[in-house]
C-alpha atoms as a PDB file:
ATOM      1  CA  LYS A   1     261.954  88.839 -27.826  1.00  0.00           C
ATOM      2  CA  LEU A   2     263.067  91.668 -30.041  1.00  0.00           C
ATOM      3  CA  SER A   3     264.676  90.723 -33.300  1.00  0.00           C
ATOM      4  CA  PHE A   4     268.115  92.077 -34.170  1.00  0.00           C
ATOM      5  CA  VAL A   5     266.654  94.411 -36.821  1.00  0.00           C
ATOM      6  CA  GLU A   6     264.079  95.828 -34.389  1.00  0.00           C
ATOM      7  CA  ALA A   7     266.636  96.325 -31.642  1.00  0.00           C
ATOM      8  CA  ARG A   8     269.149  97.846 -34.049  1.00  0.00           C
ATOM      9  CA  LEU A   9     266.689 100.527 -35.185  1.00  0.00           C
ATOM     10  CA  ILE A  10     265.798 101.439 -31.600  1.00  0.00           C
ATOM     11  CA  LEU A  11     269.480 101.548 -30.689  1.00  0.00           C
ATOM     12  CA  ALA A  12     270.278 103.777 -33.676  1.00  0.00           C
ATOM     13  CA  LEU A  13     267.494 106.215 -32.751  1.00  0.00           C
ATOM     14  CA  CYS A  14     268.657 106.346 -29.132  1.00  0.00           C
ATOM     15  CA  ILE A  15     272.299 106.893 -30.084  1.00  0.00           C
ATOM     16  CA  ALA A  16     271.269 109.661 -32.474  1.00  0.00           C
ATOM     17  CA  ALA A  17     269.265 111.274 -29.645  1.00  0.00           C
ATOM     18  CA  LEU A  18     272.314 111.097 -27.361  1.00  0.00           C
ATOM     19  CA  LEU A  19     274.479 112.695 -30.056  1.00  0.00           C
ATOM     20  CA  CYS A  20     271.916 115.494 -30.328  1.00  0.00           C
ATOM     21  CA  GLU A  21     272.142 115.910 -26.552  1.00  0.00           C
ATOM     22  CA  MET A  22     275.907 116.302 -26.829  1.00  0.00           C
ATOM     23  CA  GLY A  23     275.476 118.739 -29.720  1.00  0.00           C
ATOM     24  CA  GLN A  24     273.044 120.756 -27.633  1.00  0.00           C
ATOM     25  CA  TYR A  25     275.520 121.012 -24.761  1.00  0.00           C
ATOM     26  CA  LEU A  26     278.430 121.796 -27.075  1.00  0.00           C
ATOM     27  CA  SER A  27     276.556 124.584 -28.873  1.00  0.00           C
ATOM     28  CA  SER A  28     275.483 126.030 -25.496  1.00  0.00           C
ATOM     29  CA  TYR A  29     279.077 125.958 -24.300  1.00  0.00           C
ATOM     30  CA  ILE A  30     280.340 127.719 -27.423  1.00  0.00           C
ATOM     31  CA  MET A  31     277.589 130.337 -27.149  1.00  0.00           C
ATOM     32  CA  LEU A  32     278.256 131.035 -23.469  1.00  0.00           C
ATOM     33  CA  ARG A  33     282.027 131.195 -23.937  1.00  0.00           C
ATOM     34  CA  GLY A  34     281.459 133.891 -26.571  1.00  0.00           C
ATOM     35  CA  ILE A  35     279.140 135.809 -24.268  1.00  0.00           C
ATOM     36  CA  LEU A  36     281.640 135.547 -21.400  1.00  0.00           C
ATOM     37  CA  SER A  37     284.446 136.781 -23.632  1.00  0.00           C
ATOM     38  CA  ARG A  38     282.397 139.838 -24.643  1.00  0.00           C
ATOM     39  CA  LEU A  39     281.495 140.535 -21.004  1.00  0.00           C
ATOM     40  CA  GLU A  40     285.107 140.355 -19.883  1.00  0.00           C
ATOM     41  CA  ALA A  41     286.387 142.401 -22.831  1.00  0.00           C
ATOM     42  CA  ASN A  42     283.886 145.214 -22.187  1.00  0.00           C
ATOM     43  CA  ASP A  43     283.962 144.942 -18.365  1.00  0.00           C
ATOM     44  CA  LEU A  44     280.215 144.258 -18.197  1.00  0.00           C
ATOM     45  CA  THR A  45     278.238 142.394 -15.553  1.00  0.00           C
ATOM     46  CA  GLU A  46     274.928 141.863 -17.368  1.00  0.00           C
ATOM     47  CA  PHE A  47     274.020 140.383 -20.733  1.00  0.00           C
ATOM     48  CA  ALA A  48     271.027 139.498 -22.856  1.00  0.00           C
ATOM     49  CA  TYR A  49     270.796 136.540 -25.194  1.00  0.00           C
ATOM     50  CA  GLU A  50     270.957 137.554 -28.821  1.00  0.00           C
ATOM     51  CA  GLN A  51     268.114 135.837 -30.654  1.00  0.00           C
ATOM     52  CA  GLY A  52     270.000 135.651 -33.934  1.00  0.00           C
ATOM     53  CA  LEU A  53     273.123 133.821 -32.742  1.00  0.00           C
ATOM     54  CA  TRP A  54     273.829 130.745 -34.861  1.00  0.00           C
ATOM     55  CA  THR A  55     274.810 128.797 -31.760  1.00  0.00           C
ATOM     56  CA  ARG A  56     271.457 129.566 -30.141  1.00  0.00           C
ATOM     57  CA  LYS A  57     269.615 128.366 -33.246  1.00  0.00           C
ATOM     58  CA  LEU A  58     271.812 125.272 -33.382  1.00  0.00           C
ATOM     59  CA  ARG A  59     271.110 124.532 -29.711  1.00  0.00           C
ATOM     60  CA  PHE A  60     267.356 124.644 -30.282  1.00  0.00           C
ATOM     61  CA  SER A  61     267.679 122.524 -33.419  1.00  0.00           C
ATOM     62  CA  PHE A  62     269.557 119.855 -31.475  1.00  0.00           C
ATOM     63  CA  PHE A  63     266.947 120.033 -28.714  1.00  0.00           C
ATOM     64  CA  TYR A  64     264.000 119.471 -31.050  1.00  0.00           C
ATOM     65  CA  ALA A  65     265.833 116.732 -32.943  1.00  0.00           C
ATOM     66  CA  LYS A  66     266.628 114.975 -29.652  1.00  0.00           C
ATOM     67  CA  ILE A  67     262.976 115.065 -28.587  1.00  0.00           C
ATOM     68  CA  ALA A  68     261.766 113.849 -31.987  1.00  0.00           C
ATOM     69  CA  LEU A  69     264.247 110.956 -32.053  1.00  0.00           C
ATOM     70  CA  THR A  70     263.372 109.902 -28.498  1.00  0.00           C
ATOM     71  CA  VAL A  71     259.642 109.989 -29.224  1.00  0.00           C
ATOM     72  CA  ALA A  72     260.161 108.026 -32.446  1.00  0.00           C
ATOM     73  CA  ALA A  73     262.170 105.334 -30.629  1.00  0.00           C
ATOM     74  CA  SER A  74     259.565 105.139 -27.876  1.00  0.00           C
ATOM     75  CA  ILE A  75     256.638 104.858 -30.269  1.00  0.00           C
ATOM     76  CA  TYR A  76     258.438 102.227 -32.338  1.00  0.00           C
ATOM     77  CA  LEU A  77     259.244 100.206 -29.218  1.00  0.00           C
ATOM     78  CA  LEU A  78     255.655 100.422 -27.972  1.00  0.00           C
ATOM     79  CA  LEU A  79     254.326  99.319 -31.347  1.00  0.00           C
ATOM     80  CA  ILE A  80     256.627  96.298 -31.341  1.00  0.00           C
ATOM     81  CA  VAL A  81     255.726  95.356 -27.766  1.00  0.00           C
ATOM     82  CA  PHE A  82     251.989  95.607 -28.360  1.00  0.00           C
ATOM     83  CA  GLN A  83     252.304  93.687 -31.624  1.00  0.00           C
ATOM     84  CA  LYS A  84     254.167  90.886 -29.866  1.00  0.00           C
ATOM     85  CA  LEU A  85     251.657  90.799 -27.007  1.00  0.00           C
ATOM     86  CA  SER A  86     248.680  90.366 -29.309  1.00  0.00           C
END
């Protein structure tokens, strides 16, 4: 069995990863709403992503943080399981 402390750390990492997922979606939504507003205001039908947008950078930051947190939780869980099996 997992102890409360072990389970709590895994839970915290997973919840943080889910919050990063929500942050990633929210920053994408904000970025795309801005792009859509500019398209409609200028009567355009095509666009290109601007590399320097803060929302684009934020989206990628949330993505990498989400992956790192998920990998950390997985590695920690595997270490605990293998330790308990041996």
